[in-house]
Structures are given as structure tokens and as C-alpha cells.
Amino acid sequence: MASSGRKRLSSVGLASAVFAATWAGVFACSTTETSYIEEDDEPETPDAGFDTQPSAESGLGVLTFMPERSYSGYDGTHRFIVPVAVYDSADDLDVTVDDPAAAEIAAKKLTNPVRTDGTTDNGKYFFVTVKKPGTITLTATSQGKRATSTITVADYAPARWAAGEARYENGSGGDPPCTDCHVNGKAIDHSPAALATADDEKIAVVITTGISTSGFPIKIDNQAGGHQWTVTDAERDGLVTYLRSLEPKGFK
Ligand code: HEC
């Protein structure tokens, strides 16, 4: 349902629109689920977000960080990565972190930079691997211009991840395992590339109420309760932690 995925873009923030559009492209051919977010009264504005950005060739040169604000976590054991992208930079682009002990930055490329509409994503992508809880400020500089991006890193108790992994892979109270729908691009990607702009509470709400991070009820065929799943509080917190620790997909 690539088209319903694109409709959804009209209602999300600029930063998440960029990442959602990226993922819509990455998974355009592999989505086989018949579920979708119903949002037919939304005006269709494919690739909202991209179109408001001057392209690298535009000469307007507004150096931009995407997302400008994201969320991650740290538990001392697992790897938590946030993908970010810089637009309208030149070859002299430099991306730094305010506290080098807080994160590591590595340049990445999209596996498939061509979007569903045929245009190319010119963003320069980076993986930020967080190293401790707190606030990370990234700064991009190019041709005398600066842009910043902030990552809020939660301090996760070590036990959370395992509780999340267990619930992700096992059903509960008649609910199917999350993996039934959310693995290997069978349904929407929700690794950090898609979820990093949502805070922990917003992600928990997706699981416990079925309301998407953009505020719409997720409808699922043959699932009367929609995307509202049976979880204990510990499983809910664990799932948020676990999802944030997934390896971002679609990069090389
Ligand atoms: C029956 C299939 C199914 C199962 C099982 C399922 N999901 Fe989902 N999930 C979906 C669909 C469909 C969407 C929305 C995709 C879209 O954007 O069109 C979704 C979206 C999400 C999102 C992203 C929402 C957003 O706003 O970006 C998260 C997070 C999520 N699911 C977590 C979970 C977790 C955790 C579990 C297990 C407790 C789970 N899901 C089980 C089908 C499922």
C-alpha cells in the first residue's frame, strides 16, 4: 500500500516526512500487508517536506539537518543508532558532536536514494551511535553556514531490552507477535530511521492505543481492535527500548 503510506506524509512533521518518504522508497516493492492508515480526507501531497527544501542545485543553499530533533536511548549494552541527514551542503561538509564521548558519527549512504516519485535524495547521511544518556548536539558546517540537530538520549534500565525483545517475538493474550508484521520489510519499517523523531511516550501510545505517531488510528484488516496490543508496562517500556536498538535499514 505504497500510496496510503505516501498520503500519511501530509500529516507528519517535515523531518519525519523526509525519513518516511525515504522508507516508502526503500520498501516500495516489499510491502505485502493489506493494512493501512485510513486518512482519505487528507489532501494528497506526495513528498511533502522534500518539496519545501531547496535542492542542492537550487543555489539557495539553506544548510539543513534532518531531523533537527530526535530521540534515542542508552542501556550500556546494546547499540542505539540514530540516522541523520544533511541537505544543501558542499564538499567541505563537516559534522561534529559537542561531546565526543557522547556519540560516534559515521558517514553512510542510502542503498537506494531514488524516491518513489523518481527524484533522488541528495542528503548526506550519517549514523550517530550514542554512547551515553543526555543531550547530544550535532553541528554541520559547510561554506561558512551552520545547522544543528539535537538528540535526546534516555537512560534505559538494562532489563528493558530483553523484556522488549521477548514481547516483540512472542504473542500475548491472543495477539500475534510483532514480528508477524514487522520484520524484513514485510510491514512498515520502525527502526530508528522511522521512529527517531517520536519520543518514548508517542511510541508507547502506538502500541497501547493503536494511534500512530502522526495521530491517526492504525487500521488492520481482520483485527477489530486495530493496532492496540496486550502488553504489560514492562513489556511496553521494553518494546520502546528494543525498537530504538534496531539497526537502521536501507543504508550501506
Ligand atoms: C497485524 C500486523 C501488526 C502487528 C502484529 C503489529 N503491528 Fe505495528 N504496525 C502495523 C501496521 C499496519 C502499522 C502502520 C503502518 C503504516 O504506517 O501504514 C504499524 C505501525 C507500527 C509502528 C509505527 C507507528 C508510527 O506511527 O510510525 C510501531 C512503533 C509499531 N507498529 C509497533 C508494533 C509493536 C511493538 C507490535 C507488537 C506489540 C506491533 N507493532 C504489532 C501492523 C502490525
PDB file of C-alpha atoms and ligand atoms in Angstrom:
ATOM      1  CA  MET A   1       0.000   0.000   0.000  1.00  0.00           C
ATOM      2  CA  ALA A   2       2.650   2.475  -1.012  1.00  0.00           C
ATOM      3  CA  SER A   3       0.037   5.077  -1.892  1.00  0.00           C
ATOM      4  CA  SER A   4      -1.542   5.150   1.545  1.00  0.00           C
ATOM      5  CA  GLY A   5       1.933   5.404   3.005  1.00  0.00           C
ATOM      6  CA  ARG A   6       2.523   8.482   0.955  1.00  0.00           C
ATOM      7  CA  LYS A   7      -0.764  10.058   1.943  1.00  0.00           C
ATOM      8  CA  ARG A   8       0.342   9.757   5.520  1.00  0.00           C
ATOM      9  CA  LEU A   9       3.235  12.078   4.789  1.00  0.00           C
ATOM     10  CA  SER A  10       0.962  15.047   4.508  1.00  0.00           C
ATOM     11  CA  SER A  11       0.242  14.972   8.204  1.00  0.00           C
ATOM     12  CA  VAL A  12       3.635  14.409   9.697  1.00  0.00           C
ATOM     13  CA  GLY A  13       6.332  16.916  10.502  1.00  0.00           C
ATOM     14  CA  LEU A  14       8.913  17.924   7.997  1.00  0.00           C
ATOM     15  CA  ALA A  15      11.691  15.842   9.492  1.00  0.00           C
ATOM     16  CA  SER A  16       9.689  12.669   9.765  1.00  0.00           C
ATOM     17  CA  ALA A  17       8.261  13.241   6.303  1.00  0.00           C
ATOM     18  CA  VAL A  18      11.763  13.133   4.930  1.00  0.00           C
ATOM     19  CA  PHE A  19      12.516   9.862   6.636  1.00  0.00           C
ATOM     20  CA  ALA A  20       9.108   8.354   5.940  1.00  0.00           C
ATOM     21  CA  ALA A  21       9.493   9.213   2.277  1.00  0.00           C
ATOM     22  CA  THR A  22      12.912   7.611   2.264  1.00  0.00           C
ATOM     23  CA  TRP A  23      11.456   4.455   3.708  1.00  0.00           C
ATOM     24  CA  ALA A  24       8.478   4.476   1.393  1.00  0.00           C
ATOM     25  CA  GLY A  25      11.062   4.337  -1.363  1.00  0.00           C
ATOM     26  CA  VAL A  26      13.158   1.649   0.237  1.00  0.00           C
ATOM     27  CA  PHE A  27      10.242  -0.659   0.821  1.00  0.00           C
ATOM     28  CA  ALA A  28       8.058   0.211  -2.130  1.00  0.00           C
ATOM     29  CA  CYS A  29       8.330  -3.240  -3.620  1.00  0.00           C
ATOM     30  CA  SER A  30       8.348  -5.356  -0.498  1.00  0.00           C
ATOM     31  CA  THR A  31       5.196  -4.248   1.322  1.00  0.00           C
ATOM     32  CA  THR A  32       2.706  -7.068   1.129  1.00  0.00           C
ATOM     33  CA  GLU A  33       0.491  -6.258   4.122  1.00  0.00           C
ATOM     34  CA  THR A  34      -3.037  -5.249   3.374  1.00  0.00           C
ATOM     35  CA  SER A  35      -3.231  -2.925   6.345  1.00  0.00           C
ATOM     36  CA  TYR A  36      -3.096   0.817   6.171  1.00  0.00           C
ATOM     37  CA  ILE A  37      -3.760   4.053   7.952  1.00  0.00           C
ATOM     38  CA  GLU A  38      -7.069   5.418   6.770  1.00  0.00           C
ATOM     39  CA  GLU A  39      -6.719   9.053   6.004  1.00  0.00           C
ATOM     40  CA  ASP A  40      -8.689   9.608   2.860  1.00  0.00           C
ATOM     41  CA  ASP A  41      -9.845  13.084   3.764  1.00  0.00           C
ATOM     42  CA  GLU A  42      -6.254  14.256   3.847  1.00  0.00           C
ATOM     43  CA  PRO A  43      -5.202  16.202   0.773  1.00  0.00           C
ATOM     44  CA  GLU A  44      -2.664  14.190  -1.169  1.00  0.00           C
ATOM     45  CA  THR A  45       0.655  15.962  -1.135  1.00  0.00           C
ATOM     46  CA  PRO A  46       3.242  13.356  -2.049  1.00  0.00           C
ATOM     47  CA  ASP A  47       6.729  14.008  -0.801  1.00  0.00           C
ATOM     48  CA  ALA A  48       5.688  16.936   1.367  1.00  0.00           C
ATOM     49  CA  GLY A  49       8.828  18.094   3.026  1.00  0.00           C
ATOM     50  CA  PHE A  50      11.155  17.461   0.164  1.00  0.00           C
ATOM     51  CA  ASP A  51       9.396  19.969  -1.969  1.00  0.00           C
ATOM     52  CA  THR A  52       9.791  22.688   0.634  1.00  0.00           C
ATOM     53  CA  GLN A  53      13.528  22.109   0.690  1.00  0.00           C
ATOM     54  CA  PRO A  54      15.618  23.869  -1.909  1.00  0.00           C
ATOM     55  CA  SER A  55      17.641  21.218  -3.702  1.00  0.00           C
ATOM     56  CA  ALA A  56      21.399  21.189  -3.642  1.00  0.00           C
ATOM     57  CA  GLU A  57      21.305  22.505  -7.188  1.00  0.00           C
ATOM     58  CA  SER A  58      18.928  25.352  -6.380  1.00  0.00           C
ATOM     59  CA  GLY A  59      21.672  27.740  -5.357  1.00  0.00           C
ATOM     60  CA  LEU A  60      19.612  28.785  -2.338  1.00  0.00           C
ATOM     61  CA  GLY A  61      21.952  26.800  -0.148  1.00  0.00           C
ATOM     62  CA  VAL A  62      19.970  26.505   3.063  1.00  0.00           C
ATOM     63  CA  LEU A  63      22.093  24.069   5.024  1.00  0.00           C
ATOM     64  CA  THR A  64      19.600  21.778   6.764  1.00  0.00           C
ATOM     65  CA  PHE A  65      19.817  18.945   9.267  1.00  0.00           C
ATOM     66  CA  MET A  66      17.125  16.213   9.174  1.00  0.00           C
ATOM     67  CA  PRO A  67      15.734  15.567  11.690  1.00  0.00           C
ATOM     68  CA  GLU A  68      16.509  18.642  13.754  1.00  0.00           C
ATOM     69  CA  ARG A  69      15.324  16.829  16.863  1.00  0.00           C
ATOM     70  CA  SER A  70      15.352  13.129  17.591  1.00  0.00           C
ATOM     71  CA  TYR A  71      15.205  10.628  20.428  1.00  0.00           C
ATOM     72  CA  SER A  72      17.222   7.595  21.331  1.00  0.00           C
ATOM     73  CA  GLY A  73      18.362   5.746  24.434  1.00  0.00           C
ATOM     74  CA  TYR A  74      21.285   4.043  26.062  1.00  0.00           C
ATOM     75  CA  ASP A  75      21.474   0.974  28.302  1.00  0.00           C
ATOM     76  CA  GLY A  76      25.192   0.334  28.468  1.00  0.00           C
ATOM     77  CA  THR A  77      24.951  -2.894  26.454  1.00  0.00           C
ATOM     78  CA  HIS A  78      23.114  -2.541  23.153  1.00  0.00           C
ATOM     79  CA  ARG A  79      23.827  -0.369  20.153  1.00  0.00           C
ATOM     80  CA  PHE A  80      21.497   2.593  19.645  1.00  0.00           C
ATOM     81  CA  ILE A  81      21.884   4.366  16.325  1.00  0.00           C
ATOM     82  CA  VAL A  82      20.136   7.462  15.004  1.00  0.00           C
ATOM     83  CA  PRO A  83      20.405   8.191  11.275  1.00  0.00           C
ATOM     84  CA  VAL A  84      20.576  11.872  10.334  1.00  0.00           C
ATOM     85  CA  ALA A  85      20.976  13.643   7.021  1.00  0.00           C
ATOM     86  CA  VAL A  86      22.363  16.992   5.921  1.00  0.00           C
ATOM     87  CA  TYR A  87      20.931  18.762   2.902  1.00  0.00           C
ATOM     88  CA  ASP A  88      22.386  21.530   0.750  1.00  0.00           C
ATOM     89  CA  SER A  89      25.956  21.143   1.862  1.00  0.00           C
ATOM     90  CA  ALA A  90      29.107  21.356  -0.248  1.00  0.00           C
ATOM     91  CA  ASP A  91      32.137  19.055  -0.336  1.00  0.00           C
ATOM     92  CA  ASP A  92      33.584  20.779   2.719  1.00  0.00           C
ATOM     93  CA  LEU A  93      30.741  19.463   4.915  1.00  0.00           C
ATOM     94  CA  ASP A  94      31.859  18.720   8.446  1.00  0.00           C
ATOM     95  CA  VAL A  95      29.608  17.126  11.069  1.00  0.00           C
ATOM     96  CA  THR A  96      30.735  17.216  14.688  1.00  0.00           C
ATOM     97  CA  VAL A  97      29.325  16.277  18.078  1.00  0.00           C
ATOM     98  CA  ASP A  98      29.596  18.701  21.008  1.00  0.00           C
ATOM     99  CA  ASP A  99      30.846  15.989  23.372  1.00  0.00           C
ATOM    100  CA  PRO A 100      32.900  13.345  21.555  1.00  0.00           C
ATOM    101  CA  ALA A 101      32.328  10.951  24.480  1.00  0.00           C
ATOM    102  CA  ALA A 102      28.559  11.131  23.870  1.00  0.00           C
ATOM    103  CA  ALA A 103      28.369   9.757  20.330  1.00  0.00           C
ATOM    104  CA  GLU A 104      30.250   8.459  17.307  1.00  0.00           C
ATOM    105  CA  ILE A 105      29.445   9.673  13.807  1.00  0.00           C
ATOM    106  CA  ALA A 106      29.942   7.630  10.645  1.00  0.00           C
ATOM    107  CA  ALA A 107      29.113   8.619   7.063  1.00  0.00           C
ATOM    108  CA  LYS A 108      26.537   6.390   5.331  1.00  0.00           C
ATOM    109  CA  LYS A 109      24.769   6.159   2.002  1.00  0.00           C
ATOM    110  CA  LEU A 110      21.212   5.192   1.170  1.00  0.00           C
ATOM    111  CA  THR A 111      21.072   1.801  -0.526  1.00  0.00           C
ATOM    112  CA  ASN A 112      18.531   3.269  -2.907  1.00  0.00           C
ATOM    113  CA  PRO A 113      18.480   7.091  -2.991  1.00  0.00           C
ATOM    114  CA  VAL A 114      15.778   7.202  -5.666  1.00  0.00           C
ATOM    115  CA  ARG A 115      12.373   8.040  -4.180  1.00  0.00           C
ATOM    116  CA  THR A 116       9.058   6.571  -5.279  1.00  0.00           C
ATOM    117  CA  ASP A 117       8.453   9.645  -7.467  1.00  0.00           C
ATOM    118  CA  GLY A 118      11.729   9.116  -9.324  1.00  0.00           C
ATOM    119  CA  THR A 119      13.633  12.035  -7.792  1.00  0.00           C
ATOM    120  CA  THR A 120      16.875  11.467  -5.943  1.00  0.00           C
ATOM    121  CA  ASP A 121      17.523  12.067  -2.252  1.00  0.00           C
ATOM    122  CA  ASN A 122      20.670  14.200  -2.188  1.00  0.00           C
ATOM    123  CA  GLY A 123      21.034  14.066   1.590  1.00  0.00           C
ATOM    124  CA  LYS A 124      24.391  13.208   3.077  1.00  0.00           C
ATOM    125  CA  TYR A 125      23.584  10.588   5.685  1.00  0.00           C
ATOM    126  CA  PHE A 126      25.310   9.778   8.945  1.00  0.00           C
ATOM    127  CA  PHE A 127      24.822   7.171  11.647  1.00  0.00           C
ATOM    128  CA  VAL A 128      25.075   8.597  15.134  1.00  0.00           C
ATOM    129  CA  THR A 129      25.865   5.811  17.607  1.00  0.00           C
ATOM    130  CA  VAL A 130      25.041   7.086  21.071  1.00  0.00           C
ATOM    131  CA  LYS A 131      27.492   6.424  23.881  1.00  0.00           C
ATOM    132  CA  LYS A 132      25.727   7.760  26.963  1.00  0.00           C
ATOM    133  CA  PRO A 133      22.427   9.258  28.149  1.00  0.00           C
ATOM    134  CA  GLY A 134      21.862  13.004  27.948  1.00  0.00           C
ATOM    135  CA  THR A 135      21.551  15.549  25.180  1.00  0.00           C
ATOM    136  CA  ILE A 136      23.715  15.385  22.086  1.00  0.00           C
ATOM    137  CA  THR A 137      24.117  18.402  19.843  1.00  0.00           C
ATOM    138  CA  LEU A 138      25.377  17.787  16.328  1.00  0.00           C
ATOM    139  CA  THR A 139      26.689  20.657  14.245  1.00  0.00           C
ATOM    140  CA  ALA A 140      27.022  20.645  10.481  1.00  0.00           C
ATOM    141  CA  THR A 141      29.189  23.285   8.844  1.00  0.00           C
ATOM    142  CA  SER A 142      29.669  23.935   5.159  1.00  0.00           C
ATOM    143  CA  GLN A 143      30.770  27.034   3.288  1.00  0.00           C
ATOM    144  CA  GLY A 144      30.510  29.194   6.374  1.00  0.00           C
ATOM    145  CA  LYS A 145      26.970  28.039   7.179  1.00  0.00           C
ATOM    146  CA  ARG A 146      25.894  26.082  10.246  1.00  0.00           C
ATOM    147  CA  ALA A 147      22.981  23.848  11.176  1.00  0.00           C
ATOM    148  CA  THR A 148      22.396  21.888  14.352  1.00  0.00           C
ATOM    149  CA  SER A 149      20.469  18.807  15.369  1.00  0.00           C
ATOM    150  CA  THR A 150      19.655  17.610  18.877  1.00  0.00           C
ATOM    151  CA  ILE A 151      19.301  14.020  20.070  1.00  0.00           C
ATOM    152  CA  THR A 152      17.745  13.360  23.473  1.00  0.00           C
ATOM    153  CA  VAL A 153      19.151  10.098  24.812  1.00  0.00           C
ATOM    154  CA  ALA A 154      17.113   8.374  27.541  1.00  0.00           C
ATOM    155  CA  ASP A 155      18.766   6.349  30.283  1.00  0.00           C
ATOM    156  CA  TYR A 156      17.269   2.849  29.903  1.00  0.00           C
ATOM    157  CA  ALA A 157      17.478   0.291  32.703  1.00  0.00           C
ATOM    158  CA  PRO A 158      19.421  -2.756  31.467  1.00  0.00           C
ATOM    159  CA  ALA A 159      16.469  -5.165  31.873  1.00  0.00           C
ATOM    160  CA  ARG A 160      14.212  -3.288  29.473  1.00  0.00           C
ATOM    161  CA  TRP A 161      15.709  -4.513  26.231  1.00  0.00           C
ATOM    162  CA  ALA A 162      15.207  -8.232  26.967  1.00  0.00           C
ATOM    163  CA  ALA A 163      11.596  -7.665  28.040  1.00  0.00           C
ATOM    164  CA  GLY A 164      11.019  -5.837  24.769  1.00  0.00           C
ATOM    165  CA  GLU A 165      12.706  -8.430  22.601  1.00  0.00           C
ATOM    166  CA  ALA A 166      10.684 -11.222  24.221  1.00  0.00           C
ATOM    167  CA  ARG A 167       7.363  -9.490  23.608  1.00  0.00           C
ATOM    168  CA  TYR A 168       8.365  -8.478  20.098  1.00  0.00           C
ATOM    169  CA  GLU A 169       8.916 -12.098  19.147  1.00  0.00           C
ATOM    170  CA  ASN A 170       6.046 -13.672  21.109  1.00  0.00           C
ATOM    171  CA  GLY A 171       2.331 -13.033  21.051  1.00  0.00           C
ATOM    172  CA  SER A 172       0.311 -12.309  24.162  1.00  0.00           C
ATOM    173  CA  GLY A 173      -3.368 -12.642  25.098  1.00  0.00           C
ATOM    174  CA  GLY A 174      -4.296 -13.799  21.599  1.00  0.00           C
ATOM    175  CA  ASP A 175      -2.272 -11.060  19.899  1.00  0.00           C
ATOM    176  CA  PRO A 176       0.190 -12.123  17.222  1.00  0.00           C
ATOM    177  CA  PRO A 177       3.911 -11.467  17.768  1.00  0.00           C
ATOM    178  CA  CYS A 178       5.018  -8.052  16.496  1.00  0.00           C
ATOM    179  CA  THR A 179       7.424  -9.893  14.196  1.00  0.00           C
ATOM    180  CA  ASP A 180       4.442 -11.352  12.304  1.00  0.00           C
ATOM    181  CA  CYS A 181       4.066  -7.951  10.664  1.00  0.00           C
ATOM    182  CA  HIS A 182       7.221  -6.019  11.427  1.00  0.00           C
ATOM    183  CA  VAL A 183      10.144  -7.987  10.137  1.00  0.00           C
ATOM    184  CA  ASN A 184      12.261  -7.794   7.000  1.00  0.00           C
ATOM    185  CA  GLY A 185      10.243  -5.043   5.398  1.00  0.00           C
ATOM    186  CA  LYS A 186       7.019  -7.094   5.355  1.00  0.00           C
ATOM    187  CA  ALA A 187       5.262  -4.172   7.055  1.00  0.00           C
ATOM    188  CA  ILE A 188       6.387  -0.655   7.830  1.00  0.00           C
ATOM    189  CA  ASP A 189       9.934  -0.182   8.981  1.00  0.00           C
ATOM    190  CA  HIS A 190      10.130   1.087  12.506  1.00  0.00           C
ATOM    191  CA  SER A 191      13.815   1.028  13.099  1.00  0.00           C
ATOM    192  CA  PRO A 192      15.264   4.370  14.250  1.00  0.00           C
ATOM    193  CA  ALA A 193      15.100   5.869  10.767  1.00  0.00           C
ATOM    194  CA  ALA A 194      11.325   5.893  11.074  1.00  0.00           C
ATOM    195  CA  LEU A 195      10.829   6.352  14.824  1.00  0.00           C
ATOM    196  CA  ALA A 196      13.662   8.615  15.935  1.00  0.00           C
ATOM    197  CA  THR A 197      11.527  11.753  15.704  1.00  0.00           C
ATOM    198  CA  ALA A 198       8.953  10.324  18.150  1.00  0.00           C
ATOM    199  CA  ASP A 199       9.572  10.488  21.876  1.00  0.00           C
ATOM    200  CA  ASP A 200       9.173   7.402  24.061  1.00  0.00           C
ATOM    201  CA  GLU A 201       5.629   8.212  25.096  1.00  0.00           C
ATOM    202  CA  LYS A 202       4.471   8.573  21.493  1.00  0.00           C
ATOM    203  CA  ILE A 203       5.876   5.181  20.596  1.00  0.00           C
ATOM    204  CA  ALA A 204       4.295   3.579  23.661  1.00  0.00           C
ATOM    205  CA  VAL A 205       0.948   5.076  22.634  1.00  0.00           C
ATOM    206  CA  VAL A 206       1.208   3.396  19.205  1.00  0.00           C
ATOM    207  CA  ILE A 207       1.466   0.044  20.956  1.00  0.00           C
ATOM    208  CA  THR A 208      -1.132   0.524  23.702  1.00  0.00           C
ATOM    209  CA  THR A 209      -3.783   2.549  21.843  1.00  0.00           C
ATOM    210  CA  GLY A 210      -3.088   1.926  18.151  1.00  0.00           C
ATOM    211  CA  ILE A 211      -2.816   5.632  17.411  1.00  0.00           C
ATOM    212  CA  SER A 212       0.094   6.267  15.049  1.00  0.00           C
ATOM    213  CA  THR A 213       2.848   8.746  15.838  1.00  0.00           C
ATOM    214  CA  SER A 214       1.165  11.132  13.425  1.00  0.00           C
ATOM    215  CA  GLY A 215      -2.089  10.905  15.385  1.00  0.00           C
ATOM    216  CA  PHE A 216      -4.247   8.548  13.302  1.00  0.00           C
ATOM    217  CA  PRO A 217      -5.705   5.167  14.279  1.00  0.00           C
ATOM    218  CA  ILE A 218      -3.858   2.364  12.516  1.00  0.00           C
ATOM    219  CA  LYS A 219      -6.425   0.113  10.808  1.00  0.00           C
ATOM    220  CA  ILE A 220      -5.580  -3.515  10.288  1.00  0.00           C
ATOM    221  CA  ASP A 221      -7.652  -5.942   8.220  1.00  0.00           C
ATOM    222  CA  ASN A 222      -9.307  -8.669  10.308  1.00  0.00           C
ATOM    223  CA  GLN A 223      -8.116  -7.012  13.524  1.00  0.00           C
ATOM    224  CA  ALA A 224     -11.099  -5.308  15.140  1.00  0.00           C
ATOM    225  CA  GLY A 225      -9.040  -3.667  17.866  1.00  0.00           C
ATOM    226  CA  GLY A 226      -6.677  -2.191  15.319  1.00  0.00           C
ATOM    227  CA  HIS A 227      -3.096  -1.734  16.463  1.00  0.00           C
ATOM    228  CA  GLN A 228      -3.924  -1.887  20.178  1.00  0.00           C
ATOM    229  CA  TRP A 229      -1.869  -4.717  21.699  1.00  0.00           C
ATOM    230  CA  THR A 230      -1.802  -6.537  25.014  1.00  0.00           C
ATOM    231  CA  VAL A 231       1.386  -5.576  26.856  1.00  0.00           C
ATOM    232  CA  THR A 232       2.459  -5.256  30.473  1.00  0.00           C
ATOM    233  CA  ASP A 233       4.030  -1.958  31.499  1.00  0.00           C
ATOM    234  CA  ALA A 234       7.436  -3.629  31.498  1.00  0.00           C
ATOM    235  CA  GLU A 235       6.850  -5.020  28.000  1.00  0.00           C
ATOM    236  CA  ARG A 236       5.691  -1.632  26.732  1.00  0.00           C
ATOM    237  CA  ASP A 237       8.800   0.134  28.046  1.00  0.00           C
ATOM    238  CA  GLY A 238      10.928  -2.737  26.815  1.00  0.00           C
ATOM    239  CA  LEU A 239       9.460  -2.562  23.324  1.00  0.00           C
ATOM    240  CA  VAL A 240      10.287   1.137  23.056  1.00  0.00           C
ATOM    241  CA  THR A 241      13.863   0.365  24.096  1.00  0.00           C
ATOM    242  CA  TYR A 242      14.101  -2.619  21.762  1.00  0.00           C
ATOM    243  CA  LEU A 243      12.760  -0.709  18.734  1.00  0.00           C
ATOM    244  CA  ARG A 244      15.287   2.080  19.303  1.00  0.00           C
ATOM    245  CA  SER A 245      18.076  -0.517  19.272  1.00  0.00           C
ATOM    246  CA  LEU A 246      17.174  -1.968  15.860  1.00  0.00           C
ATOM    247  CA  GLU A 247      19.717  -1.449  13.107  1.00  0.00           C
ATOM    248  CA  PRO A 248      18.510   1.281  10.732  1.00  0.00           C
ATOM    249  CA  LYS A 249      17.601  -0.316   7.414  1.00  0.00           C
ATOM    250  CA  GLY A 250      18.240   0.849   3.880  1.00  0.00           C
ATOM    251  CA  PHE A 251      21.787   2.152   4.363  1.00  0.00           C
ATOM    252  CA  LYS A 252      25.214   0.993   3.252  1.00  0.00           C
TER     253      LYS A 252
HETATM  254  C1  HEC B   1      -1.152  -7.494  12.393  1.00  0.00           C
HETATM  255  C2  HEC B   1       0.028  -6.728  11.986  1.00  0.00           C
HETATM  256  C3  HEC B   1       0.762  -5.978  13.073  1.00  0.00           C
HETATM  257  C4  HEC B   1       1.195  -6.428  14.291  1.00  0.00           C
HETATM  258  C5  HEC B   1       1.037  -7.821  14.903  1.00  0.00           C
HETATM  259  C6  HEC B   1       1.895  -5.324  14.911  1.00  0.00           C
HETATM  260  N1  HEC B   1       1.876  -4.244  14.084  1.00  0.00           N
HETATM  261 FE1  HEC B   1       2.803  -2.474  14.424  1.00  0.00          FE
HETATM  262  N2  HEC B   1       2.046  -1.716  12.690  1.00  0.00           N
HETATM  263  C7  HEC B   1       1.257  -2.428  11.806  1.00  0.00           C
HETATM  264  C8  HEC B   1       0.837  -1.526  10.757  1.00  0.00           C
HETATM  265  C9  HEC B   1      -0.043  -1.914   9.591  1.00  0.00           C
HETATM  266  C10 HEC B   1       1.386  -0.269  11.057  1.00  0.00           C
HETATM  267  C11 HEC B   1       1.191   1.012  10.303  1.00  0.00           C
HETATM  268  C12 HEC B   1       1.908   1.022   9.028  1.00  0.00           C
HETATM  269  C13 HEC B   1       1.635   2.268   8.228  1.00  0.00           C
HETATM  270  O1  HEC B   1       2.168   3.306   8.543  1.00  0.00           O
HETATM  271  O2  HEC B   1       0.847   2.182   7.301  1.00  0.00           O
HETATM  272  C14 HEC B   1       2.150  -0.441  12.267  1.00  0.00           C
HETATM  273  C15 HEC B   1       2.888   0.570  12.837  1.00  0.00           C
HETATM  274  C16 HEC B   1       3.667   0.414  13.966  1.00  0.00           C
HETATM  275  C17 HEC B   1       4.541   1.412  14.491  1.00  0.00           C
HETATM  276  C18 HEC B   1       4.836   2.764  13.857  1.00  0.00           C
HETATM  277  C19 HEC B   1       3.741   3.735  14.063  1.00  0.00           C
HETATM  278  C20 HEC B   1       4.075   5.095  13.510  1.00  0.00           C
HETATM  279  O3  HEC B   1       3.287   5.974  13.769  1.00  0.00           O
HETATM  280  O4  HEC B   1       5.093   5.270  12.849  1.00  0.00           O
HETATM  281  C21 HEC B   1       5.115   0.901  15.624  1.00  0.00           C
HETATM  282  C22 HEC B   1       6.090   1.583  16.562  1.00  0.00           C
HETATM  283  C23 HEC B   1       4.597  -0.432  15.782  1.00  0.00           C
HETATM  284  N3  HEC B   1       3.725  -0.695  14.750  1.00  0.00           N
HETATM  285  C24 HEC B   1       4.954  -1.278  16.812  1.00  0.00           C
HETATM  286  C25 HEC B   1       4.411  -2.557  16.991  1.00  0.00           C
HETATM  287  C26 HEC B   1       4.695  -3.397  18.128  1.00  0.00           C
HETATM  288  C27 HEC B   1       5.656  -3.052  19.241  1.00  0.00           C
HETATM  289  C28 HEC B   1       3.992  -4.542  17.957  1.00  0.00           C
HETATM  290  C29 HEC B   1       3.870  -5.728  18.885  1.00  0.00           C
HETATM  291  C30 HEC B   1       3.453  -5.460  20.252  1.00  0.00           C
HETATM  292  C31 HEC B   1       3.274  -4.411  16.697  1.00  0.00           C
HETATM  293  N4  HEC B   1       3.548  -3.201  16.155  1.00  0.00           N
HETATM  294  C32 HEC B   1       2.475  -5.395  16.158  1.00  0.00           C
HETATM  295  C33 HEC B   1       0.949  -3.760  11.871  1.00  0.00           C
HETATM  296  C34 HEC B   1       1.193  -4.598  12.959  1.00  0.00           C
END
